[in-house]
């Protein structure tokens, strides 16, 4: 095990918190700095698109208020000097390190044009974003347009529609989440949205959002947008009126601060199988991209709570042990979302598959599971309303089972 006197953790969401807790649990007694871009202590993000929007403020993460580290909240890492082993913060503070955990996560993917700054247009990534959206929903919008049908956009649409608000979900793909859960489950999900009253507009992209005058109403006022309404323009020529717009177009890993710092960056921080990005540097969570040993060394990046939870701990242990004694990170990702009261889950990487088939239940009944294979070997699974089948699929993926072994 390597000797470290000072470890810096850049990023204080779940992966950073788990790394800090694991370092102490593994006996690290040196200086530990935890840098958080938000002023809040680490908190749980999954409720932001669900229960927080309906009034539940419980986002607590166990142990977040008992971190045995120097807390640097409201501060952002802006530069890595790998040669000098130092991280510079946005206030000019320079933090030397023996070991570094990169856990800076991701930020919402924003379209060009600047229209996300318009009054009434929201993004959702932080607790402050969620509270602002909750306040806007409480203002009584008649029609909300959600842009992006991924798991965050789908959860927002589900939550908003459950409040009795007219909801439109715009997604560029033919079916929402098709790239994640496959066409069979995504086709079912599209129908599920519509059966629950969401107006799903598929296969088209948003070109811009504008504020346009409301007929007969003055365009003046204290807030600067009285007498106007939002209009969402689509690339097929249509336009959708809206009182509120929520942008959920995916995320981008926060890696800009690492340029020239001695780590490789390509859609995340590129690491080895044990999560090392450089000597004395590991990465974890939404920002990490690593070669997964169960999938032929395919470089993967996973944006989900469960992955951040597991990866933050493994990265911390490996940092203490050093590369020679480190363990590869080979967890099969298991993810899930709840949409209109139904649990949709997936495991592994369905997008890597060259074949898929239903192995349990029936999509017509709304309870089914799909297996995904590549070259005859199971690489992914998706389940709707059948959590035990998803567990079975995940175990089979970890064991490298062939797809035919799941028949029956």
mmCIF file of C-alpha atoms in Angstrom:
data_model
loop_
_atom_site.group_PDB
_atom_site.id
_atom_site.type_symbol
_atom_site.label_atom_id
_atom_site.label_comp_id
_atom_site.label_asym_id
_atom_site.label_seq_id
_atom_site.Cartn_x
_atom_site.Cartn_y
_atom_site.Cartn_z
ATOM 1 C CA UNK A 1 0.000 0.000 0.000
ATOM 2 C CA UNK A 2 1.296 3.425 -0.959
ATOM 3 C CA UNK A 3 1.937 6.134 1.606
ATOM 4 C CA UNK A 4 -0.064 9.302 1.035
ATOM 5 C CA UNK A 5 0.162 12.376 3.208
ATOM 6 C CA UNK A 6 -2.386 14.531 1.405
ATOM 7 C CA UNK A 7 -5.243 13.529 -0.894
ATOM 8 C CA UNK A 8 -7.462 15.951 -2.794
ATOM 9 C CA UNK A 9 -10.930 14.983 -4.013
ATOM 10 C CA UNK A 10 -12.184 17.264 -6.805
ATOM 11 C CA UNK A 11 -15.954 16.919 -6.846
ATOM 12 C CA UNK A 12 -18.289 16.500 -3.886
ATOM 13 C CA UNK A 13 -21.294 14.680 -5.228
ATOM 14 C CA UNK A 14 -21.877 10.987 -4.513
ATOM 15 C CA UNK A 15 -18.646 9.617 -6.033
ATOM 16 C CA UNK A 16 -16.553 12.191 -4.163
ATOM 17 C CA UNK A 17 -18.349 11.544 -0.884
ATOM 18 C CA UNK A 18 -17.942 7.762 -1.193
ATOM 19 C CA UNK A 19 -14.264 8.237 -1.988
ATOM 20 C CA UNK A 20 -13.766 10.380 1.130
ATOM 21 C CA UNK A 21 -15.611 7.897 3.342
ATOM 22 C CA UNK A 22 -13.704 4.935 1.908
ATOM 23 C CA UNK A 23 -10.309 6.591 2.342
ATOM 24 C CA UNK A 24 -10.974 7.021 6.050
ATOM 25 C CA UNK A 25 -12.505 3.550 6.388
ATOM 26 C CA UNK A 26 -9.363 2.086 4.795
ATOM 27 C CA UNK A 27 -7.166 3.800 7.374
ATOM 28 C CA UNK A 28 -5.957 6.916 5.559
ATOM 29 C CA UNK A 29 -5.061 9.371 8.333
ATOM 30 C CA UNK A 30 -3.462 12.149 6.296
ATOM 31 C CA UNK A 31 -4.850 15.483 5.111
ATOM 32 C CA UNK A 32 -7.975 15.194 2.996
ATOM 33 C CA UNK A 33 -9.507 18.045 0.978
ATOM 34 C CA UNK A 34 -12.998 17.725 -0.533
ATOM 35 C CA UNK A 35 -13.818 20.356 -3.177
ATOM 36 C CA UNK A 36 -17.477 20.990 -3.986
ATOM 37 C CA UNK A 37 -18.619 23.382 -6.711
ATOM 38 C CA UNK A 38 -21.938 23.850 -4.884
ATOM 39 C CA UNK A 39 -22.156 25.433 -1.436
ATOM 40 C CA UNK A 40 -24.290 22.524 -0.216
ATOM 41 C CA UNK A 41 -22.886 19.435 1.443
ATOM 42 C CA UNK A 42 -23.118 16.309 -0.752
ATOM 43 C CA UNK A 43 -26.741 15.340 -1.369
ATOM 44 C CA UNK A 44 -28.808 12.741 -3.203
ATOM 45 C CA UNK A 45 -29.628 13.756 -6.786
ATOM 46 C CA UNK A 46 -32.200 11.141 -7.942
ATOM 47 C CA UNK A 47 -35.082 12.780 -6.005
ATOM 48 C CA UNK A 48 -34.535 16.092 -7.845
ATOM 49 C CA UNK A 49 -36.608 15.023 -10.865
ATOM 50 C CA UNK A 50 -39.247 13.306 -8.766
ATOM 51 C CA UNK A 51 -40.147 13.904 -5.108
ATOM 52 C CA UNK A 52 -38.405 17.281 -4.717
ATOM 53 C CA UNK A 53 -40.612 18.713 -7.473
ATOM 54 C CA UNK A 54 -43.691 17.746 -5.471
ATOM 55 C CA UNK A 55 -42.544 19.213 -2.155
ATOM 56 C CA UNK A 56 -40.324 16.612 -0.475
ATOM 57 C CA UNK A 57 -37.000 18.184 0.512
ATOM 58 C CA UNK A 58 -35.307 14.992 1.734
ATOM 59 C CA UNK A 59 -32.117 14.661 -0.305
ATOM 60 C CA UNK A 60 -29.859 13.566 2.546
ATOM 61 C CA UNK A 61 -26.927 11.234 1.946
ATOM 62 C CA UNK A 62 -25.864 9.177 4.980
ATOM 63 C CA UNK A 63 -22.670 10.549 6.477
ATOM 64 C CA UNK A 64 -22.577 13.715 4.371
ATOM 65 C CA UNK A 65 -22.759 15.882 7.486
ATOM 66 C CA UNK A 66 -19.951 13.937 9.183
ATOM 67 C CA UNK A 67 -17.235 14.111 6.537
ATOM 68 C CA UNK A 68 -13.787 13.719 8.061
ATOM 69 C CA UNK A 69 -12.178 16.084 5.559
ATOM 70 C CA UNK A 70 -11.552 19.769 4.999
ATOM 71 C CA UNK A 71 -14.710 20.899 3.251
ATOM 72 C CA UNK A 72 -14.168 23.419 0.440
ATOM 73 C CA UNK A 73 -17.724 24.120 -0.643
ATOM 74 C CA UNK A 74 -18.709 26.668 -3.253
ATOM 75 C CA UNK A 75 -15.277 26.263 -4.854
ATOM 76 C CA UNK A 76 -14.388 24.855 -8.232
ATOM 77 C CA UNK A 77 -11.239 23.171 -9.547
ATOM 78 C CA UNK A 78 -10.048 25.153 -12.578
ATOM 79 C CA UNK A 79 -6.603 23.705 -13.333
ATOM 80 C CA UNK A 80 -4.607 20.536 -12.828
ATOM 81 C CA UNK A 81 -0.825 20.663 -12.828
ATOM 82 C CA UNK A 82 0.110 17.009 -13.058
ATOM 83 C CA UNK A 83 3.856 17.638 -13.015
ATOM 84 C CA UNK A 84 3.726 19.697 -9.822
ATOM 85 C CA UNK A 85 0.871 17.577 -8.389
ATOM 86 C CA UNK A 86 -1.379 20.513 -7.565
ATOM 87 C CA UNK A 87 -4.979 21.560 -8.161
ATOM 88 C CA UNK A 88 -5.845 25.247 -8.532
ATOM 89 C CA UNK A 89 -9.260 26.514 -7.434
ATOM 90 C CA UNK A 90 -11.342 29.344 -8.866
ATOM 91 C CA UNK A 91 -10.263 31.682 -6.063
ATOM 92 C CA UNK A 92 -6.583 31.089 -6.827
ATOM 93 C CA UNK A 93 -5.971 28.635 -3.988
ATOM 94 C CA UNK A 94 -3.408 25.998 -4.924
ATOM 95 C CA UNK A 95 -3.780 22.575 -3.330
ATOM 96 C CA UNK A 96 -0.794 20.207 -3.520
ATOM 97 C CA UNK A 97 -1.531 16.487 -3.389
ATOM 98 C CA UNK A 98 0.077 13.075 -3.171
ATOM 99 C CA UNK A 99 -3.129 11.481 -4.425
ATOM 100 C CA UNK A 100 -6.026 12.924 -6.424
ATOM 101 C CA UNK A 101 -9.578 11.679 -6.995
ATOM 102 C CA UNK A 102 -11.276 13.283 -10.005
ATOM 103 C CA UNK A 103 -15.029 13.203 -9.399
ATOM 104 C CA UNK A 104 -16.171 16.450 -11.016
ATOM 105 C CA UNK A 105 -19.244 14.827 -12.551
ATOM 106 C CA UNK A 106 -21.164 16.336 -15.421
ATOM 107 C CA UNK A 107 -23.279 19.327 -16.322
ATOM 108 C CA UNK A 108 -26.415 19.665 -18.474
ATOM 109 C CA UNK A 109 -25.865 19.636 -22.211
ATOM 110 C CA UNK A 110 -27.140 22.998 -23.438
ATOM 111 C CA UNK A 111 -28.050 23.891 -27.017
ATOM 112 C CA UNK A 112 -26.449 26.756 -28.900
ATOM 113 C CA UNK A 113 -28.306 30.036 -29.140
ATOM 114 C CA UNK A 114 -28.525 31.092 -25.516
ATOM 115 C CA UNK A 115 -32.264 30.525 -25.256
ATOM 116 C CA UNK A 116 -31.864 28.472 -22.095
ATOM 117 C CA UNK A 117 -31.414 31.829 -20.331
ATOM 118 C CA UNK A 118 -34.938 32.934 -21.218
ATOM 119 C CA UNK A 119 -37.383 33.400 -18.312
ATOM 120 C CA UNK A 120 -39.474 30.254 -18.008
ATOM 121 C CA UNK A 121 -36.781 27.910 -19.406
ATOM 122 C CA UNK A 122 -35.270 25.533 -16.834
ATOM 123 C CA UNK A 123 -32.520 22.933 -16.618
ATOM 124 C CA UNK A 124 -32.258 20.374 -13.831
ATOM 125 C CA UNK A 125 -28.990 19.218 -12.293
ATOM 126 C CA UNK A 126 -28.699 20.739 -8.812
ATOM 127 C CA UNK A 127 -30.942 21.142 -5.779
ATOM 128 C CA UNK A 128 -31.196 24.855 -6.573
ATOM 129 C CA UNK A 129 -32.376 24.004 -10.100
ATOM 130 C CA UNK A 130 -35.009 21.651 -8.643
ATOM 131 C CA UNK A 131 -36.300 24.237 -6.177
ATOM 132 C CA UNK A 132 -36.538 26.869 -8.914
ATOM 133 C CA UNK A 133 -38.490 24.459 -11.126
ATOM 134 C CA UNK A 134 -40.740 23.481 -8.222
ATOM 135 C CA UNK A 135 -41.571 27.146 -7.600
ATOM 136 C CA UNK A 136 -42.338 27.634 -11.293
ATOM 137 C CA UNK A 137 -44.650 24.598 -11.326
ATOM 138 C CA UNK A 138 -46.414 25.925 -8.242
ATOM 139 C CA UNK A 139 -47.159 29.071 -10.248
ATOM 140 C CA UNK A 140 -49.780 27.157 -12.209
ATOM 141 C CA UNK A 141 -48.469 26.701 -15.762
ATOM 142 C CA UNK A 142 -51.079 25.268 -18.058
ATOM 143 C CA UNK A 143 -48.621 23.640 -20.473
ATOM 144 C CA UNK A 144 -45.076 22.389 -19.893
ATOM 145 C CA UNK A 145 -42.767 21.256 -22.691
ATOM 146 C CA UNK A 146 -39.932 18.907 -21.700
ATOM 147 C CA UNK A 147 -37.084 18.666 -24.221
ATOM 148 C CA UNK A 148 -35.309 15.316 -24.133
ATOM 149 C CA UNK A 149 -36.790 11.879 -23.414
ATOM 150 C CA UNK A 150 -33.911 10.348 -21.456
ATOM 151 C CA UNK A 151 -34.412 9.121 -17.914
ATOM 152 C CA UNK A 152 -34.282 12.646 -16.427
ATOM 153 C CA UNK A 153 -36.626 14.110 -19.042
ATOM 154 C CA UNK A 154 -38.956 11.143 -18.705
ATOM 155 C CA UNK A 155 -39.072 11.446 -14.921
ATOM 156 C CA UNK A 156 -39.785 15.168 -15.135
ATOM 157 C CA UNK A 157 -42.572 14.587 -17.653
ATOM 158 C CA UNK A 158 -44.023 11.882 -15.405
ATOM 159 C CA UNK A 159 -43.867 14.105 -12.312
ATOM 160 C CA UNK A 160 -45.348 17.133 -14.053
ATOM 161 C CA UNK A 161 -48.176 15.156 -15.660
ATOM 162 C CA UNK A 162 -49.067 13.616 -12.280
ATOM 163 C CA UNK A 163 -49.777 17.162 -11.078
ATOM 164 C CA UNK A 164 -52.485 17.495 -13.718
ATOM 165 C CA UNK A 165 -50.470 19.813 -15.943
ATOM 166 C CA UNK A 166 -50.625 19.421 -19.719
ATOM 167 C CA UNK A 167 -47.239 17.957 -20.646
ATOM 168 C CA UNK A 168 -45.438 17.658 -23.973
ATOM 169 C CA UNK A 169 -42.269 15.552 -24.261
ATOM 170 C CA UNK A 170 -40.065 16.237 -27.299
ATOM 171 C CA UNK A 171 -37.446 13.642 -28.224
ATOM 172 C CA UNK A 172 -35.165 13.430 -31.254
ATOM 173 C CA UNK A 173 -35.265 9.624 -31.396
ATOM 174 C CA UNK A 174 -38.200 7.605 -32.760
ATOM 175 C CA UNK A 175 -38.699 6.210 -29.244
ATOM 176 C CA UNK A 176 -37.452 7.701 -25.964
ATOM 177 C CA UNK A 177 -34.386 5.982 -24.439
ATOM 178 C CA UNK A 178 -34.011 3.613 -27.412
ATOM 179 C CA UNK A 179 -30.227 3.924 -27.232
ATOM 180 C CA UNK A 180 -30.263 2.822 -23.592
ATOM 181 C CA UNK A 181 -32.962 0.162 -23.266
ATOM 182 C CA UNK A 182 -33.399 -0.983 -26.879
ATOM 183 C CA UNK A 183 -36.266 -0.503 -29.307
ATOM 184 C CA UNK A 184 -38.678 -3.032 -27.779
ATOM 185 C CA UNK A 185 -38.659 -1.458 -24.315
ATOM 186 C CA UNK A 186 -38.426 2.060 -25.757
ATOM 187 C CA UNK A 187 -41.437 1.422 -27.994
ATOM 188 C CA UNK A 188 -43.385 0.286 -24.954
ATOM 189 C CA UNK A 189 -42.197 3.381 -23.052
ATOM 190 C CA UNK A 190 -43.444 5.672 -25.821
ATOM 191 C CA UNK A 191 -46.907 4.154 -25.554
ATOM 192 C CA UNK A 192 -46.718 4.311 -21.755
ATOM 193 C CA UNK A 193 -46.117 8.065 -21.868
ATOM 194 C CA UNK A 194 -49.055 8.541 -24.216
ATOM 195 C CA UNK A 195 -51.376 6.276 -22.216
ATOM 196 C CA UNK A 196 -50.653 8.451 -19.199
ATOM 197 C CA UNK A 197 -51.557 11.671 -20.953
ATOM 198 C CA UNK A 198 -48.175 12.931 -22.122
ATOM 199 C CA UNK A 199 -48.114 14.313 -25.657
ATOM 200 C CA UNK A 200 -44.975 12.622 -26.990
ATOM 201 C CA UNK A 201 -43.462 14.335 -30.027
ATOM 202 C CA UNK A 202 -40.814 11.975 -31.436
ATOM 203 C CA UNK A 203 -38.276 12.032 -34.228
ATOM 204 C CA UNK A 204 -37.764 15.794 -34.280
ATOM 205 C CA UNK A 205 -35.311 18.232 -32.724
ATOM 206 C CA UNK A 206 -35.808 21.610 -31.117
ATOM 207 C CA UNK A 207 -34.149 24.389 -33.118
ATOM 208 C CA UNK A 208 -34.877 27.241 -30.730
ATOM 209 C CA UNK A 209 -37.192 28.530 -28.028
ATOM 210 C CA UNK A 210 -38.535 32.056 -28.269
ATOM 211 C CA UNK A 211 -40.656 34.449 -26.273
ATOM 212 C CA UNK A 212 -43.394 35.800 -28.507
ATOM 213 C CA UNK A 213 -46.099 38.407 -27.813
ATOM 214 C CA UNK A 214 -49.475 37.175 -26.652
ATOM 215 C CA UNK A 215 -52.255 38.565 -28.846
ATOM 216 C CA UNK A 216 -53.693 41.697 -27.354
ATOM 217 C CA UNK A 217 -51.402 41.758 -24.338
ATOM 218 C CA UNK A 218 -48.745 44.373 -23.613
ATOM 219 C CA UNK A 219 -45.168 43.153 -23.876
ATOM 220 C CA UNK A 220 -44.020 45.363 -21.024
ATOM 221 C CA UNK A 221 -43.870 44.683 -17.338
ATOM 222 C CA UNK A 222 -41.756 44.485 -14.236
ATOM 223 C CA UNK A 223 -40.234 41.124 -15.042
ATOM 224 C CA UNK A 224 -39.612 41.938 -18.664
ATOM 225 C CA UNK A 225 -41.724 39.105 -20.063
ATOM 226 C CA UNK A 226 -45.349 39.938 -19.201
ATOM 227 C CA UNK A 227 -47.519 39.726 -22.269
ATOM 228 C CA UNK A 228 -45.290 37.072 -23.837
ATOM 229 C CA UNK A 229 -45.359 33.302 -24.077
ATOM 230 C CA UNK A 230 -42.774 30.672 -24.866
ATOM 231 C CA UNK A 231 -42.788 28.970 -28.232
ATOM 232 C CA UNK A 232 -40.720 25.877 -28.979
ATOM 233 C CA UNK A 233 -39.643 25.664 -32.645
ATOM 234 C CA UNK A 234 -39.005 22.202 -34.142
ATOM 235 C CA UNK A 235 -36.887 21.245 -37.133
ATOM 236 C CA UNK A 236 -39.906 19.809 -38.948
ATOM 237 C CA UNK A 237 -41.495 23.276 -39.085
ATOM 238 C CA UNK A 238 -43.891 22.866 -36.190
ATOM 239 C CA UNK A 239 -43.943 25.089 -33.126
ATOM 240 C CA UNK A 240 -45.304 24.307 -29.667
ATOM 241 C CA UNK A 241 -46.695 26.896 -27.261
ATOM 242 C CA UNK A 242 -45.562 26.576 -23.646
ATOM 243 C CA UNK A 243 -45.847 28.330 -20.315
ATOM 244 C CA UNK A 244 -42.751 26.524 -19.049
ATOM 245 C CA UNK A 245 -39.912 24.660 -20.779
ATOM 246 C CA UNK A 246 -37.546 22.145 -19.165
ATOM 247 C CA UNK A 247 -34.371 21.125 -21.002
ATOM 248 C CA UNK A 248 -33.170 17.567 -20.394
ATOM 249 C CA UNK A 249 -30.831 16.900 -23.322
ATOM 250 C CA UNK A 250 -28.265 14.814 -21.477
ATOM 251 C CA UNK A 251 -25.013 15.884 -19.848
ATOM 252 C CA UNK A 252 -21.371 16.619 -20.629
ATOM 253 C CA UNK A 253 -18.528 15.503 -18.353
ATOM 254 C CA UNK A 254 -16.745 18.320 -16.529
ATOM 255 C CA UNK A 255 -13.234 17.900 -17.918
ATOM 256 C CA UNK A 256 -12.250 21.342 -19.236
ATOM 257 C CA UNK A 257 -10.189 22.101 -16.148
ATOM 258 C CA UNK A 258 -7.990 19.077 -16.877
ATOM 259 C CA UNK A 259 -6.660 20.248 -20.251
ATOM 260 C CA UNK A 260 -2.880 20.158 -20.232
ATOM 261 C CA UNK A 261 -2.849 18.568 -16.782
ATOM 262 C CA UNK A 262 -1.363 15.230 -17.744
ATOM 263 C CA UNK A 263 -4.528 13.108 -17.981
ATOM 264 C CA UNK A 264 -6.246 11.939 -21.144
ATOM 265 C CA UNK A 265 -9.681 13.352 -21.863
ATOM 266 C CA UNK A 266 -12.155 12.018 -24.436
ATOM 267 C CA UNK A 267 -15.841 12.103 -23.462
ATOM 268 C CA UNK A 268 -14.681 11.926 -19.861
ATOM 269 C CA UNK A 269 -11.421 11.153 -18.098
ATOM 270 C CA UNK A 270 -9.845 8.104 -19.711
ATOM 271 C CA UNK A 271 -8.532 5.657 -17.142
ATOM 272 C CA UNK A 272 -7.181 2.133 -17.031
ATOM 273 C CA UNK A 273 -9.301 -0.771 -15.823
ATOM 274 C CA UNK A 274 -8.466 0.083 -12.195
ATOM 275 C CA UNK A 275 -9.603 3.718 -12.660
ATOM 276 C CA UNK A 276 -6.104 5.248 -12.725
ATOM 277 C CA UNK A 277 -5.876 8.287 -15.018
ATOM 278 C CA UNK A 278 -2.211 9.020 -14.196
ATOM 279 C CA UNK A 279 0.312 8.265 -11.479
ATOM 280 C CA UNK A 280 -1.438 9.013 -8.188
ATOM 281 C CA UNK A 281 -4.659 10.074 -9.943
ATOM 282 C CA UNK A 282 -7.939 8.136 -10.150
ATOM 283 C CA UNK A 283 -11.358 9.085 -11.517
ATOM 284 C CA UNK A 284 -14.875 8.018 -10.568
ATOM 285 C CA UNK A 285 -18.520 8.758 -11.283
ATOM 286 C CA UNK A 286 -20.087 10.485 -14.293
ATOM 287 C CA UNK A 287 -16.708 11.881 -15.386
ATOM 288 C CA UNK A 288 -14.829 8.559 -15.570
ATOM 289 C CA UNK A 289 -14.470 6.516 -18.777
ATOM 290 C CA UNK A 290 -12.750 3.176 -18.363
ATOM 291 C CA UNK A 291 -12.172 -0.074 -20.320
ATOM 292 C CA UNK A 292 -14.651 -2.613 -18.992
ATOM 293 C CA UNK A 293 -13.174 -6.089 -18.741
ATOM 294 C CA UNK A 294 -16.508 -7.873 -19.201
ATOM 295 C CA UNK A 295 -17.193 -6.155 -22.516
ATOM 296 C CA UNK A 296 -13.977 -6.726 -24.419
ATOM 297 C CA UNK A 297 -12.272 -3.687 -22.957
ATOM 298 C CA UNK A 298 -14.871 -1.338 -24.441
ATOM 299 C CA UNK A 299 -14.377 2.162 -23.013
ATOM 300 C CA UNK A 300 -17.591 3.067 -21.173
ATOM 301 C CA UNK A 301 -18.909 5.928 -19.091
ATOM 302 C CA UNK A 302 -21.983 5.538 -16.883
ATOM 303 C CA UNK A 303 -24.147 8.419 -15.666
ATOM 304 C CA UNK A 304 -26.067 7.027 -12.739
ATOM 305 C CA UNK A 305 -26.255 7.029 -8.942
ATOM 306 C CA UNK A 306 -25.413 3.341 -8.529
ATOM 307 C CA UNK A 307 -22.241 3.562 -10.597
ATOM 308 C CA UNK A 308 -21.003 6.663 -8.739
ATOM 309 C CA UNK A 309 -21.702 4.963 -5.420
ATOM 310 C CA UNK A 310 -19.662 1.853 -6.250
ATOM 311 C CA UNK A 311 -16.951 3.482 -8.319
ATOM 312 C CA UNK A 312 -16.079 6.189 -5.789
ATOM 313 C CA UNK A 313 -15.267 3.511 -3.218
ATOM 314 C CA UNK A 314 -13.206 1.336 -5.584
ATOM 315 C CA UNK A 315 -11.251 4.315 -6.912
ATOM 316 C CA UNK A 316 -10.338 5.364 -3.366
ATOM 317 C CA UNK A 317 -9.186 1.870 -2.383
ATOM 318 C CA UNK A 318 -7.111 1.555 -5.537
ATOM 319 C CA UNK A 319 -5.491 4.932 -4.947
ATOM 320 C CA UNK A 320 -4.304 3.766 -1.529
ATOM 321 C CA UNK A 321 -3.113 0.374 -2.787
ATOM 322 C CA UNK A 322 -1.342 1.632 -5.888
ATOM 323 C CA UNK A 323 -1.542 0.160 -9.413
ATOM 324 C CA UNK A 324 0.293 -3.057 -8.549
ATOM 325 C CA UNK A 325 -2.342 -4.108 -5.998
ATOM 326 C CA UNK A 326 -5.376 -2.386 -7.502
ATOM 327 C CA UNK A 327 -8.527 -4.248 -8.517
ATOM 328 C CA UNK A 328 -10.172 -3.645 -11.905
ATOM 329 C CA UNK A 329 -13.621 -2.096 -11.794
ATOM 330 C CA UNK A 330 -15.844 -4.733 -13.377
ATOM 331 C CA UNK A 331 -19.242 -4.046 -11.816
ATOM 332 C CA UNK A 332 -22.095 -4.618 -14.253
ATOM 333 C CA UNK A 333 -24.027 -1.350 -14.195
ATOM 334 C CA UNK A 334 -27.619 -1.741 -13.062
ATOM 335 C CA UNK A 335 -29.773 1.316 -13.566
ATOM 336 C CA UNK A 336 -33.399 2.223 -13.309
ATOM 337 C CA UNK A 337 -36.076 4.869 -13.527
ATOM 338 C CA UNK A 338 -39.718 5.129 -12.520
ATOM 339 C CA UNK A 339 -42.094 6.587 -15.084
ATOM 340 C CA UNK A 340 -45.815 7.017 -14.425
ATOM 341 C CA UNK A 341 -45.567 4.562 -11.545
ATOM 342 C CA UNK A 342 -43.787 1.767 -13.465
ATOM 343 C CA UNK A 343 -40.202 0.686 -12.871
ATOM 344 C CA UNK A 344 -38.039 0.536 -16.003
ATOM 345 C CA UNK A 345 -34.604 -1.028 -15.408
ATOM 346 C CA UNK A 346 -31.585 -1.967 -17.457
ATOM 347 C CA UNK A 347 -28.228 -3.618 -16.849
ATOM 348 C CA UNK A 348 -24.993 -3.903 -18.770
ATOM 349 C CA UNK A 349 -24.773 -2.117 -22.106
ATOM 350 C CA UNK A 350 -27.658 -2.899 -24.468
ATOM 351 C CA UNK A 351 -26.188 -0.445 -26.980
ATOM 352 C CA UNK A 352 -23.283 -2.863 -27.612
ATOM 353 C CA UNK A 353 -25.621 -5.643 -28.768
ATOM 354 C CA UNK A 354 -26.053 -7.064 -32.261
ATOM 355 C CA UNK A 355 -29.181 -9.019 -31.298
ATOM 356 C CA UNK A 356 -32.008 -8.846 -28.762
ATOM 357 C CA UNK A 357 -35.117 -10.771 -27.812
ATOM 358 C CA UNK A 358 -37.842 -10.880 -25.197
ATOM 359 C CA UNK A 359 -37.001 -13.564 -22.627
ATOM 360 C CA UNK A 360 -39.804 -13.091 -20.091
ATOM 361 C CA UNK A 361 -43.301 -11.668 -20.066
ATOM 362 C CA UNK A 362 -44.991 -9.805 -22.898
ATOM 363 C CA UNK A 363 -44.680 -6.120 -23.904
ATOM 364 C CA UNK A 364 -48.418 -6.114 -24.595
ATOM 365 C CA UNK A 365 -49.007 -6.765 -20.890
ATOM 366 C CA UNK A 366 -46.540 -4.116 -19.717
ATOM 367 C CA UNK A 367 -44.374 -6.641 -17.848
ATOM 368 C CA UNK A 368 -41.448 -8.099 -19.759
ATOM 369 C CA UNK A 369 -37.676 -8.499 -19.988
ATOM 370 C CA UNK A 370 -35.337 -8.252 -22.978
ATOM 371 C CA UNK A 371 -31.882 -9.847 -23.332
ATOM 372 C CA UNK A 372 -29.191 -8.262 -25.517
ATOM 373 C CA UNK A 373 -26.332 -10.265 -27.004
ATOM 374 C CA UNK A 374 -23.145 -9.573 -28.915
ATOM 375 C CA UNK A 375 -21.542 -12.450 -30.780
ATOM 376 C CA UNK A 376 -23.830 -14.770 -28.834
ATOM 377 C CA UNK A 377 -22.774 -13.507 -25.387
ATOM 378 C CA UNK A 378 -25.108 -11.561 -23.135
ATOM 379 C CA UNK A 379 -24.091 -7.887 -22.838
ATOM 380 C CA UNK A 380 -27.265 -6.210 -21.612
ATOM 381 C CA UNK A 381 -30.754 -6.575 -20.244
ATOM 382 C CA UNK A 382 -33.845 -4.440 -19.833
ATOM 383 C CA UNK A 383 -36.951 -5.095 -17.750
ATOM 384 C CA UNK A 384 -40.296 -3.389 -17.315
ATOM 385 C CA UNK A 385 -42.156 -4.269 -14.136
ATOM 386 C CA UNK A 386 -40.033 -7.413 -13.595
ATOM 387 C CA UNK A 387 -37.230 -6.524 -11.153
ATOM 388 C CA UNK A 388 -36.357 -10.171 -10.435
ATOM 389 C CA UNK A 389 -35.766 -10.794 -14.127
ATOM 390 C CA UNK A 390 -33.421 -7.811 -14.244
ATOM 391 C CA UNK A 391 -31.430 -9.288 -11.328
ATOM 392 C CA UNK A 392 -31.255 -12.587 -13.204
ATOM 393 C CA UNK A 393 -30.044 -10.858 -16.357
ATOM 394 C CA UNK A 394 -27.403 -8.884 -14.499
ATOM 395 C CA UNK A 395 -25.989 -12.028 -12.909
ATOM 396 C CA UNK A 396 -25.916 -13.750 -16.273
ATOM 397 C CA UNK A 397 -24.076 -10.793 -17.837
ATOM 398 C CA UNK A 398 -21.468 -10.902 -15.053
ATOM 399 C CA UNK A 399 -21.030 -14.642 -15.662
ATOM 400 C CA UNK A 400 -20.580 -14.176 -19.404
ATOM 401 C CA UNK A 401 -23.494 -16.469 -20.220
ATOM 402 C CA UNK A 402 -24.684 -16.946 -23.797
ATOM 403 C CA UNK A 403 -28.069 -15.483 -24.697
ATOM 404 C CA UNK A 404 -29.692 -18.892 -25.464
ATOM 405 C CA UNK A 405 -29.071 -19.954 -21.845
ATOM 406 C CA UNK A 406 -31.773 -17.511 -20.797
ATOM 407 C CA UNK A 407 -34.550 -19.142 -22.778
ATOM 408 C CA UNK A 408 -37.396 -20.729 -20.913
#
